[in-house]
Amino acid sequence: MGFFTDTSICIGCKACEVACKEWNNVPDDGFLFRATSYDNTGMLGASTWRHVAFVETADSWLMASDVCKHCTHAACLDVCPTGALFRTEFDTVVVQSDVCNGCGYCVPACPYGVIDRREDDGRAWKCTMCYDRLRGGLEPACAKACPTDSIQFGALDELRERAEARLADLHAQGKEEARLYGEDPHDGVGGDGAFFLLMAPPETYGLPPDPVVTTRDLPSMWRWAAAAALTMTAAAAASTLVRRR
């Protein structure tokens, strides 16, 4: 299961942010006025699991509701030493706050900069795709609250088909700048469980253009480390044998 967020019909109402906070009991962000736009939350973080960005360009005003991508190849899962992060039966990625020890390894591991730790307790937090609601047969709170269906929830295969059709429709309208982001199962993270239709390059929205799972090279690194350790052990053993002789 996953999210398809169509930014072309986002109106920036922030209903998704409010619904997420209310359902998941996520604390407020301090109600800061940033004096840069109508965006008062700034970015995703431990207390902002859905973030509606307001992006002003030379000829348009873009709005997009960002969220954890629930990667197919999730680096946060790879580096978590306690098993606090786990993949659910819905193929989403969830943090168990009562198991998290606050080590913070998952924070730099995320290629999207999604996961963050709260200052008061040091534990990591992020979107759970409303795991408790899914287990009860309900859609996530953000999708339920979205008045324009910019946020759509469902089976990923169906969402990808819907997204392709929507993209073709926009291109037919002459909006060639429209593109899908995170829908490709063959990309650097194996495809995202939360993907987007964007109306500008991903960098415009603060998204990495070509995200790659940060633990991609770990297997080869461990192989090289093991080979080096074996070489050193063999050399030490040979040296000891020579001295004994």
Coordinates of N, CA and C in Angstrom, one line a residue:
M1 N 0.8 -1.2 0.0 CA 0.0 0.0 0.0 C 0.9 1.2 0.0
G2 N 0.3 2.4 -0.5 CA 1.1 3.5 -0.5 C 0.3 4.8 -0.8
F3 N 1.1 5.9 -1.0 CA 0.5 7.2 -1.3 C 0.9 7.6 -2.7
F4 N 0.0 8.2 -3.4 CA 0.3 9.0 -4.7 C -0.2 10.4 -4.4
T5 N 0.8 11.3 -4.4 CA 0.4 12.7 -4.1 C 0.5 13.5 -5.4
D6 N -0.6 14.0 -5.9 CA -0.7 14.8 -7.1 C -0.6 16.3 -6.8
T7 N 0.6 16.8 -6.9 CA 0.8 18.2 -6.5 C 0.1 19.2 -7.4
S8 N -0.3 18.8 -8.6 CA -1.0 19.7 -9.5 C -2.4 20.2 -9.0
I9 N -2.9 19.4 -8.0 CA -4.2 19.8 -7.5 C -4.2 20.1 -6.0
C10 N -3.0 20.2 -5.5 CA -2.8 20.7 -4.1 C -3.1 22.1 -3.9
I11 N -4.0 22.5 -3.0 CA -4.3 23.9 -2.8 C -3.7 24.5 -1.5
G12 N -2.8 23.7 -0.9 CA -2.0 24.3 0.2 C -2.8 24.5 1.5
C13 N -3.9 23.8 1.6 CA -4.8 24.1 2.8 C -4.2 23.6 4.1
K14 N -3.3 22.6 4.0 CA -2.6 22.0 5.2 C -3.6 21.2 6.0
A15 N -4.7 20.7 5.5 CA -5.6 19.8 6.2 C -4.9 18.5 6.5
C16 N -4.0 18.1 5.6 CA -3.3 16.9 5.8 C -2.3 17.0 7.1
E17 N -1.7 18.1 7.2 CA -0.8 18.4 8.4 C -1.6 18.3 9.7
V18 N -2.7 19.0 9.7 CA -3.6 19.0 10.9 C -4.1 17.6 11.2
A19 N -4.6 16.9 10.2 CA -5.2 15.6 10.4 C -4.1 14.6 10.9
C20 N -2.9 14.7 10.4 CA -1.8 13.9 10.8 C -1.5 14.1 12.3
K21 N -1.4 15.4 12.7 CA -1.0 15.8 14.0 C -2.1 15.3 15.0
E22 N -3.4 15.5 14.6 CA -4.5 15.2 15.5 C -4.6 13.7 15.7
W23 N -4.5 12.9 14.6 CA -4.7 11.5 14.8 C -3.5 10.8 15.5
N24 N -2.3 11.3 15.2 CA -1.1 10.6 15.8 C -0.6 11.3 17.0
N25 N -1.3 12.3 17.5 CA -0.9 13.1 18.7 C 0.5 13.6 18.5
V26 N 0.8 14.2 17.4 CA 2.1 14.8 17.1 C 2.1 16.2 17.6
P27 N 3.1 16.6 18.4 CA 3.1 17.9 19.0 C 3.3 19.0 18.0
D28 N 3.0 20.2 18.4 CA 3.1 21.4 17.4 C 4.6 21.7 17.2
D29 N 4.9 22.6 16.2 CA 6.2 22.9 15.9 C 6.6 24.3 16.4
G30 N 5.8 24.9 17.3 CA 6.2 26.2 17.9 C 5.5 27.3 17.2
F31 N 4.7 27.1 16.2 CA 3.9 28.2 15.5 C 4.8 29.3 15.1
L32 N 5.9 29.0 14.5 CA 6.9 30.0 14.1 C 6.5 30.7 12.8
F33 N 6.7 32.0 12.7 CA 6.5 32.8 11.5 C 7.9 32.9 10.8
R34 N 8.1 32.3 9.7 CA 9.4 32.2 9.1 C 9.7 33.4 8.1
A35 N 8.7 34.2 7.8 CA 8.8 35.4 7.0 C 9.4 35.1 5.6
T36 N 9.2 33.8 5.2 CA 9.7 33.5 3.8 C 8.5 33.1 2.9
S37 N 7.4 32.5 3.5 CA 6.2 32.2 2.8 C 5.1 31.9 3.8
Y38 N 4.0 31.4 3.3 CA 2.9 31.0 4.2 C 3.2 29.7 4.9
D39 N 4.3 29.1 4.6 CA 4.7 27.8 5.2 C 5.3 28.1 6.6
N40 N 4.6 27.6 7.7 CA 5.1 27.8 9.0 C 5.8 26.6 9.7
T41 N 5.9 25.5 8.9 CA 6.5 24.3 9.5 C 7.9 24.1 8.9
G42 N 8.1 24.5 7.7 CA 9.5 24.5 7.1 C 9.9 23.3 6.4
M43 N 9.8 22.1 7.1 CA 10.3 20.9 6.6 C 9.8 19.7 7.4
L44 N 10.0 18.5 6.8 CA 9.6 17.3 7.6 C 10.5 17.2 8.8
G45 N 10.0 16.6 9.9 CA 10.8 16.4 11.1 C 10.1 15.5 12.1
A46 N 10.7 15.4 13.3 CA 10.1 14.6 14.3 C 8.7 15.0 14.7
S47 N 8.4 16.2 14.5 CA 7.0 16.7 14.9 C 6.3 17.2 13.7
T48 N 6.7 16.9 12.5 CA 6.0 17.3 11.2 C 6.1 16.1 10.3
W49 N 5.1 15.2 10.3 CA 5.2 14.0 9.5 C 4.6 14.2 8.1
R50 N 3.8 15.2 7.9 CA 3.3 15.7 6.7 C 3.6 17.2 6.6
H51 N 4.2 17.6 5.5 CA 4.6 19.0 5.4 C 4.2 19.5 4.0
V52 N 3.4 20.6 4.0 CA 2.9 21.2 2.8 C 3.9 22.4 2.5
A53 N 4.6 22.2 1.4 CA 5.6 23.2 1.0 C 4.9 24.2 0.0
F54 N 5.3 25.5 0.2 CA 4.9 26.6 -0.7 C 6.1 27.0 -1.4
V55 N 6.2 26.8 -2.7 CA 7.4 27.1 -3.5 C 7.0 28.2 -4.5
E56 N 7.6 29.3 -4.4 CA 7.4 30.4 -5.3 C 8.5 30.4 -6.4
T57 N 8.0 30.4 -7.6 CA 9.0 30.5 -8.8 C 8.7 31.8 -9.6
A58 N 9.4 32.0 -10.6 CA 9.2 33.2 -11.4 C 7.9 33.3 -12.0
D59 N 7.3 32.2 -12.4 CA 6.0 32.2 -13.1 C 4.9 31.4 -12.5
S60 N 5.1 30.9 -11.3 CA 4.1 30.0 -10.7 C 4.3 29.9 -9.2
W61 N 3.3 29.4 -8.5 CA 3.3 29.2 -7.1 C 3.0 27.7 -6.9
L62 N 4.0 26.9 -6.5 CA 3.8 25.5 -6.4 C 3.5 25.1 -5.0
M63 N 2.7 24.1 -4.8 CA 2.3 23.6 -3.5 C 2.4 22.0 -3.5
A64 N 3.0 21.5 -2.5 CA 3.2 20.0 -2.5 C 3.2 19.5 -1.0
S65 N 2.5 18.4 -0.8 CA 2.5 17.8 0.5 C 3.5 16.7 0.6
D66 N 4.6 16.9 1.3 CA 5.6 15.9 1.4 C 5.4 15.0 2.6
V67 N 6.1 13.8 2.5 CA 5.9 12.8 3.6 C 7.1 11.8 3.5
C68 N 7.2 10.9 4.4 CA 8.2 9.8 4.4 C 7.9 9.0 3.1
K69 N 8.9 8.6 2.4 CA 8.7 7.9 1.1 C 8.5 6.4 1.3
H70 N 8.7 5.8 2.5 CA 8.5 4.4 2.7 C 9.2 3.6 1.6
C71 N 10.5 3.8 1.5 CA 11.4 3.2 0.4 C 11.3 1.7 0.4
T72 N 11.4 1.2 -0.8 CA 11.4 -0.3 -0.9 C 12.8 -0.8 -0.4
H73 N 13.9 -0.1 -0.7 CA 15.2 -0.4 0.0 C 15.4 0.7 1.0
A74 N 15.0 0.5 2.2 CA 15.1 1.5 3.2 C 16.4 1.4 4.0
A75 N 17.2 2.4 3.9 CA 18.5 2.5 4.6 C 18.3 2.6 6.1
C76 N 17.2 3.2 6.5 CA 16.9 3.4 7.9 C 16.8 2.0 8.6
L77 N 16.1 1.1 7.9 CA 16.0 -0.3 8.4 C 17.3 -1.0 8.5
D78 N 18.2 -0.8 7.5 CA 19.5 -1.4 7.5 C 20.4 -1.0 8.7
V79 N 20.3 0.2 9.1 CA 21.2 0.7 10.2 C 20.7 0.6 11.6
C80 N 19.4 0.4 11.7 CA 18.8 0.4 13.1 C 19.3 -0.8 13.9
P81 N 19.9 -0.5 15.0 CA 20.5 -1.7 15.8 C 19.6 -2.3 16.7
T82 N 18.4 -1.8 17.0 CA 17.5 -2.3 18.0 C 16.2 -3.0 17.4
G83 N 16.0 -2.8 16.1 CA 14.8 -3.3 15.5 C 13.6 -2.4 15.7
A84 N 13.9 -1.2 16.1 CA 12.8 -0.2 16.3 C 12.1 0.1 15.0
L85 N 12.9 0.1 13.9 CA 12.3 0.3 12.6 C 12.0 -1.1 12.0
F86 N 10.8 -1.3 11.5 CA 10.4 -2.5 10.9 C 9.5 -2.3 9.7
R87 N 9.4 -3.3 8.8 CA 8.5 -3.2 7.6 C 7.2 -4.0 8.0
T88 N 6.1 -3.3 7.7 CA 4.8 -3.9 8.1 C 4.3 -4.8 7.0
E89 N 3.1 -5.4 7.3 CA 2.5 -6.3 6.4 C 1.9 -5.5 5.2
F90 N 1.9 -4.2 5.3 CA 1.5 -3.3 4.2 C 2.6 -2.8 3.3
D91 N 3.8 -3.3 3.7 CA 5.1 -2.9 3.0 C 5.5 -1.5 3.3
T92 N 5.0 -1.0 4.4 CA 5.4 0.4 4.9 C 6.5 0.3 5.9
V93 N 7.1 1.4 6.3 CA 8.2 1.4 7.2 C 7.8 2.2 8.5
V94 N 7.9 1.6 9.6 CA 7.4 2.2 10.9 C 8.5 2.2 11.9
V95 N 8.5 3.3 12.8 CA 9.4 3.3 13.9 C 8.6 3.0 15.2
Q96 N 9.1 2.0 15.9 CA 8.4 1.7 17.2 C 9.1 2.6 18.3
S97 N 8.4 3.6 18.7 CA 9.0 4.5 19.7 C 9.4 3.9 21.0
D98 N 8.8 2.8 21.4 CA 9.1 2.2 22.7 C 10.4 1.3 22.6
V99 N 10.8 1.1 21.3 CA 12.0 0.3 21.1 C 13.2 1.1 20.7
C100 N 13.0 2.3 20.2 CA 14.0 3.2 19.8 C 14.9 3.6 20.9
N101 N 16.2 3.5 20.8 CA 17.1 3.9 21.8 C 17.8 5.3 21.6
G102 N 17.3 6.0 20.5 CA 17.8 7.3 20.3 C 19.2 7.4 19.7
C103 N 19.7 6.3 19.1 CA 21.1 6.3 18.6 C 21.3 7.3 17.5
G104 N 20.2 7.5 16.7 CA 20.2 8.5 15.6 C 20.9 8.0 14.3
Y105 N 21.2 6.7 14.2 CA 21.8 6.2 13.0 C 20.9 6.3 11.8
C106 N 19.6 6.2 12.0 CA 18.7 6.3 10.9 C 18.6 7.7 10.3
V107 N 18.9 8.7 11.0 CA 18.8 10.1 10.6 C 19.7 10.4 9.4
P108 N 21.0 10.2 9.4 CA 21.8 10.5 8.2 C 21.6 9.4 7.2
A109 N 21.1 8.2 7.5 CA 20.9 7.1 6.6 C 19.8 7.4 5.5
C110 N 18.8 8.2 5.9 CA 17.7 8.5 5.0 C 18.2 9.4 3.9
P111 N 18.0 9.0 2.6 CA 18.5 9.8 1.5 C 17.6 11.0 1.3
Y112 N 16.4 11.1 1.9 CA 15.5 12.2 1.8 C 15.5 13.1 3.0
G113 N 16.2 12.8 4.0 CA 16.3 13.7 5.2 C 14.9 13.7 5.9
V114 N 14.2 12.6 6.0 CA 12.9 12.6 6.5 C 12.9 12.4 8.1
I115 N 13.7 11.4 8.5 CA 13.7 11.0 9.9 C 14.4 12.0 10.8
D116 N 13.9 12.3 12.0 CA 14.5 13.2 12.9 C 14.2 12.8 14.3
R117 N 15.0 13.3 15.2 CA 14.8 13.0 16.6 C 14.2 14.2 17.4
R118 N 13.4 13.9 18.3 CA 12.8 15.0 19.2 C 13.8 15.4 20.3
E119 N 13.9 16.7 20.5 CA 14.8 17.2 21.5 C 14.5 16.7 22.9
D120 N 13.2 16.5 23.2 CA 12.9 16.2 24.6 C 13.2 14.8 25.0
D121 N 13.1 13.8 24.1 CA 13.5 12.4 24.5 C 14.5 11.8 23.6
G122 N 14.9 12.4 22.5 CA 16.0 11.9 21.7 C 15.6 10.8 20.7
R123 N 14.4 10.3 20.8 CA 13.9 9.2 19.9 C 13.6 9.7 18.5
A124 N 13.7 8.7 17.6 CA 13.4 9.1 16.2 C 11.9 8.9 15.9
W125 N 11.4 9.8 15.0 CA 10.0 9.8 14.7 C 9.8 10.1 13.2
K126 N 8.7 9.6 12.6 CA 8.4 9.9 11.2 C 7.0 9.3 10.9
C127 N 6.5 9.6 9.7 CA 5.2 9.1 9.3 C 5.1 7.5 9.4
T128 N 4.0 7.0 9.9 CA 3.8 5.6 10.0 C 2.8 5.1 8.9
M129 N 2.4 6.1 8.1 CA 1.3 5.9 7.1 C 0.0 5.4 7.9
C130 N -0.1 5.9 9.1 CA -1.2 5.6 10.0 C -1.4 4.1 10.1
Y131 N -0.4 3.4 10.6 CA -0.4 2.0 10.7 C -1.6 1.5 11.5
D132 N -1.9 2.2 12.5 CA -3.1 1.7 13.3 C -4.4 1.8 12.6
R133 N -4.5 2.8 11.7 CA -5.7 3.0 10.9 C -5.8 1.9 9.8
L134 N -4.6 1.6 9.2 CA -4.6 0.6 8.2 C -5.0 -0.8 8.7
R135 N -4.5 -1.1 9.9 CA -4.9 -2.4 10.6 C -6.4 -2.4 10.9
G136 N -7.0 -1.3 11.0 CA -8.5 -1.2 11.2 C -9.3 -1.1 10.0
G137 N -8.6 -1.1 8.8 CA -9.3 -1.0 7.5 C -9.6 0.4 7.1
L138 N -9.0 1.4 7.7 CA -9.2 2.8 7.4 C -8.0 3.3 6.6
E139 N -8.3 4.4 5.8 CA -7.2 5.0 5.1 C -6.5 6.0 6.0
P140 N -5.2 6.4 5.7 CA -4.5 7.3 6.6 C -5.2 8.6 6.7
A141 N -5.0 9.3 7.9 CA -5.7 10.5 8.2 C -5.5 11.6 7.2
C142 N -4.3 11.7 6.7 CA -4.0 12.8 5.7 C -4.8 12.6 4.4
A143 N -4.9 11.4 3.9 CA -5.6 11.2 2.7 C -7.1 11.4 2.9
K144 N -7.6 11.0 4.1 CA -9.0 11.1 4.4 C -9.4 12.6 4.5
A145 N -8.5 13.5 4.9 CA -8.8 14.9 5.1 C -8.6 15.7 3.9
C146 N -7.8 15.2 2.9 CA -7.5 16.0 1.7 C -8.7 16.4 0.9
P147 N -9.1 17.6 0.8 CA -10.4 18.0 0.1 C -10.3 17.9 -1.4
T148 N -9.1 17.8 -2.0 CA -9.0 17.8 -3.5 C -8.6 16.4 -4.0
D149 N -8.3 15.4 -3.1 CA -7.8 14.1 -3.5 C -6.4 14.3 -4.0
S150 N -5.7 15.3 -3.6 CA -4.3 15.5 -4.0 C -3.5 14.3 -3.4
I151 N -3.8 13.9 -2.2 CA -3.2 12.7 -1.6 C -4.1 11.5 -1.8
Q152 N -3.7 10.5 -2.5 CA -4.5 9.3 -2.7 C -3.8 8.1 -2.1
F153 N -4.6 7.2 -1.5 CA -4.0 6.1 -0.8 C -4.6 4.8 -1.5
G154 N -3.8 3.8 -1.6 CA -4.3 2.5 -2.1 C -3.1 1.6 -2.5
A155 N -3.4 0.5 -3.2 CA -2.4 -0.4 -3.7 C -1.5 0.2 -4.6
L156 N -0.2 0.1 -4.5 CA 0.8 0.8 -5.3 C 0.6 0.5 -6.8
D157 N 0.3 -0.7 -7.2 CA 0.2 -1.0 -8.6 C -1.0 -0.1 -9.2
E158 N -2.1 0.0 -8.5 CA -3.2 0.7 -8.9 C -2.9 2.2 -8.9
L159 N -2.2 2.7 -7.9 CA -1.8 4.1 -7.9 C -0.9 4.5 -9.0
R160 N 0.1 3.6 -9.4 CA 1.0 3.9 -10.5 C 0.2 4.0 -11.8
E161 N -0.7 3.1 -12.0 CA -1.6 3.2 -13.2 C -2.3 4.5 -13.2
R162 N -2.9 4.9 -12.1 CA -3.6 6.2 -12.0 C -2.7 7.4 -12.3
A163 N -1.5 7.3 -11.7 CA -0.5 8.4 -11.9 C -0.1 8.5 -13.4
E164 N 0.1 7.4 -14.0 CA 0.5 7.4 -15.5 C -0.6 8.1 -16.3
A165 N -1.9 7.7 -16.0 CA -3.0 8.3 -16.7 C -3.1 9.8 -16.5
R166 N -2.9 10.2 -15.2 CA -2.9 11.6 -14.9 C -1.8 12.4 -15.6
L167 N -0.6 11.8 -15.6 CA 0.5 12.4 -16.3 C 0.2 12.6 -17.8
A168 N -0.3 11.6 -18.4 CA -0.6 11.7 -19.8 C -1.7 12.8 -20.1
D169 N -2.6 12.9 -19.2 CA -3.6 13.9 -19.3 C -3.0 15.3 -19.2
L170 N -2.1 15.5 -18.3 CA -1.5 16.8 -18.2 C -0.6 17.1 -19.4
H171 N 0.1 16.1 -19.9 CA 0.9 16.3 -21.1 C 0.0 16.7 -22.3
A172 N -1.1 16.1 -22.3 CA -2.0 16.4 -23.4 C -2.5 17.8 -23.4
Q173 N -2.6 18.4 -22.1 CA -3.0 19.8 -21.9 C -1.8 20.7 -22.2
G174 N -0.7 20.2 -22.6 CA 0.5 21.1 -22.9 C 1.4 21.3 -21.7
K175 N 1.1 20.7 -20.6 CA 1.9 20.9 -19.4 C 3.1 19.8 -19.3
E176 N 4.0 20.1 -20.2 CA 5.1 19.1 -20.4 C 6.1 19.1 -19.2
E177 N 6.0 20.1 -18.3 CA 6.9 20.1 -17.2 C 6.4 19.0 -16.1
A178 N 5.2 18.5 -16.2 CA 4.8 17.5 -15.3 C 5.6 16.2 -15.4
R179 N 5.8 15.6 -14.2 CA 6.7 14.4 -14.2 C 6.3 13.6 -12.9
L180 N 6.6 12.3 -13.0 CA 6.4 11.5 -11.8 C 7.8 11.3 -11.1
Y181 N 7.7 11.2 -9.8 CA 8.9 11.1 -8.9 C 8.7 10.0 -7.9
G182 N 9.6 9.1 -7.9 CA 9.6 8.0 -6.9 C 8.7 6.8 -7.3
E183 N 8.2 6.8 -8.5 CA 7.3 5.7 -8.8 C 8.0 4.5 -9.5
D184 N 9.2 4.7 -9.9 CA 10.0 3.7 -10.6 C 10.6 2.6 -9.7
P185 N 10.2 1.3 -9.8 CA 10.7 0.3 -8.9 C 12.2 0.0 -9.2
H186 N 12.7 0.6 -10.3 CA 14.1 0.3 -10.6 C 15.0 1.5 -10.3
D187 N 14.5 2.5 -9.5 CA 15.4 3.6 -9.2 C 16.3 3.3 -8.0
G188 N 17.0 4.3 -7.5 CA 18.1 4.0 -6.5 C 17.6 3.5 -5.2
V189 N 16.3 3.6 -4.9 CA 15.8 3.1 -3.7 C 14.7 2.0 -3.9
G190 N 14.7 1.5 -5.1 CA 13.7 0.4 -5.4 C 12.3 0.9 -5.5
G191 N 12.1 2.2 -5.7 CA 10.8 2.7 -5.8 C 10.3 3.1 -4.4
D192 N 9.5 4.2 -4.4 CA 9.0 4.7 -3.1 C 7.5 4.2 -2.9
G193 N 7.2 4.0 -1.6 CA 5.9 3.7 -1.2 C 5.0 4.9 -1.2
A194 N 5.6 6.1 -1.3 CA 4.9 7.4 -1.4 C 5.6 8.1 -2.5
F195 N 4.9 8.2 -3.6 CA 5.5 8.9 -4.8 C 4.6 10.1 -5.2
F196 N 5.1 10.9 -6.2 CA 4.5 12.2 -6.4 C 4.4 12.5 -7.9
L197 N 3.5 13.3 -8.3 CA 3.4 14.0 -9.6 C 3.8 15.4 -9.3
L198 N 4.9 15.8 -9.9 CA 5.5 17.1 -9.7 C 5.3 18.0 -10.9
M199 N 5.2 19.3 -10.7 CA 5.0 20.2 -11.8 C 6.3 21.0 -12.1
A200 N 7.4 20.6 -11.6 CA 8.7 21.2 -11.8 C 9.8 20.1 -11.4
P201 N 11.0 20.4 -11.7 CA 12.1 19.4 -11.3 C 12.1 19.2 -9.8
P202 N 12.4 18.0 -9.3 CA 12.4 17.7 -7.9 C 13.2 18.7 -7.0
E203 N 14.3 19.2 -7.6 CA 15.1 20.1 -6.8 C 14.3 21.4 -6.4
T204 N 13.3 21.8 -7.2 CA 12.5 22.9 -7.0 C 11.7 22.7 -5.6
Y205 N 11.4 21.5 -5.4 CA 10.6 21.2 -4.1 C 11.5 20.8 -3.0
G206 N 12.8 20.8 -3.2 CA 13.8 20.4 -2.2 C 14.0 18.9 -2.1
L207 N 13.6 18.2 -3.2 CA 13.8 16.8 -3.2 C 15.0 16.4 -4.0
P208 N 15.8 15.3 -3.6 CA 17.0 14.9 -4.4 C 16.6 14.4 -5.7
P209 N 17.3 14.8 -6.8 CA 16.9 14.4 -8.1 C 17.1 12.9 -8.4
D210 N 18.1 12.3 -7.8 CA 18.4 10.9 -8.0 C 18.7 10.2 -6.7
P211 N 17.8 10.0 -5.8 CA 18.1 9.4 -4.5 C 18.6 8.0 -4.7
V212 N 19.5 7.6 -3.8 CA 20.1 6.3 -3.8 C 20.1 5.8 -2.3
V213 N 19.8 4.6 -2.1 CA 19.8 4.0 -0.7 C 21.3 4.2 -0.2
T214 N 21.4 4.8 0.9 CA 22.8 5.1 1.4 C 23.6 3.9 1.9
T215 N 22.9 2.8 2.1 CA 23.6 1.6 2.5 C 23.9 0.6 1.3
R216 N 23.8 1.2 0.1 CA 24.0 0.4 -1.1 C 25.4 -0.3 -1.1
D217 N 26.4 0.3 -0.6 CA 27.8 -0.2 -0.7 C 28.2 -1.0 0.5
L218 N 27.3 -1.2 1.5 CA 27.6 -1.9 2.7 C 28.1 -3.3 2.5
P219 N 27.4 -4.1 1.6 CA 27.9 -5.5 1.4 C 29.3 -5.6 0.9
S220 N 29.6 -4.8 -0.1 CA 31.0 -4.8 -0.6 C 32.0 -4.3 0.4
M221 N 31.6 -3.3 1.2 CA 32.5 -2.8 2.2 C 32.8 -3.9 3.3
W222 N 31.8 -4.6 3.6 CA 32.0 -5.7 4.6 C 32.9 -6.8 4.0
R223 N 32.7 -7.1 2.7 CA 33.5 -8.1 2.1 C 35.0 -7.6 2.1
W224 N 35.2 -6.4 1.7 CA 36.6 -5.9 1.7 C 37.2 -5.9 3.1
A225 N 36.4 -5.5 4.1 CA 36.8 -5.5 5.5 C 37.2 -6.9 6.0
A226 N 36.3 -7.9 5.6 CA 36.6 -9.3 6.0 C 37.9 -9.8 5.3
A227 N 38.0 -9.4 4.0 CA 39.3 -9.9 3.3 C 40.5 -9.3 4.0
A228 N 40.4 -8.0 4.3 CA 41.6 -7.3 5.0 C 41.9 -8.0 6.3
A229 N 40.8 -8.4 7.1 CA 41.0 -9.0 8.4 C 41.6 -10.4 8.2
L230 N 41.2 -11.1 7.2 CA 41.8 -12.4 7.0 C 43.3 -12.3 6.6
T231 N 43.6 -11.3 5.8 CA 45.0 -11.1 5.3 C 45.8 -10.7 6.5
M232 N 45.3 -9.9 7.4 CA 46.1 -9.5 8.6 C 46.3 -10.7 9.6
T233 N 45.2 -11.5 9.7 CA 45.3 -12.7 10.5 C 46.4 -13.7 10.0
A234 N 46.3 -13.9 8.7 CA 47.3 -14.8 8.1 C 48.7 -14.3 8.2
A235 N 48.9 -13.0 8.0 CA 50.2 -12.4 8.2 C 50.7 -12.5 9.6
A236 N 49.8 -12.3 10.6 CA 50.2 -12.4 12.0 C 50.6 -13.9 12.3
A237 N 49.8 -14.8 11.8 CA 50.1 -16.2 12.1 C 51.4 -16.6 11.4
A238 N 51.7 -16.2 10.2 CA 52.9 -16.5 9.6 C 54.1 -15.9 10.3
S239 N 54.0 -14.7 10.8 CA 55.0 -14.1 11.6 C 55.3 -14.8 12.9
T240 N 54.3 -15.3 13.5 CA 54.4 -16.0 14.8 C 55.1 -17.3 14.5
L241 N 54.8 -18.0 13.4 CA 55.4 -19.3 13.0 C 56.9 -19.1 12.7
V242 N 57.2 -18.0 12.0 CA 58.6 -17.8 11.7 C 59.4 -17.5 13.0
R243 N 58.9 -16.8 13.9 CA 59.6 -16.5 15.2 C 59.8 -17.8 16.0
R244 N 58.8 -18.7 16.0 CA 58.9 -19.9 16.8 C 60.0 -20.8 16.2
R245 N 60.1 -20.8 14.8 CA 61.2 -21.6 14.2 C 62.6 -21.0 14.5

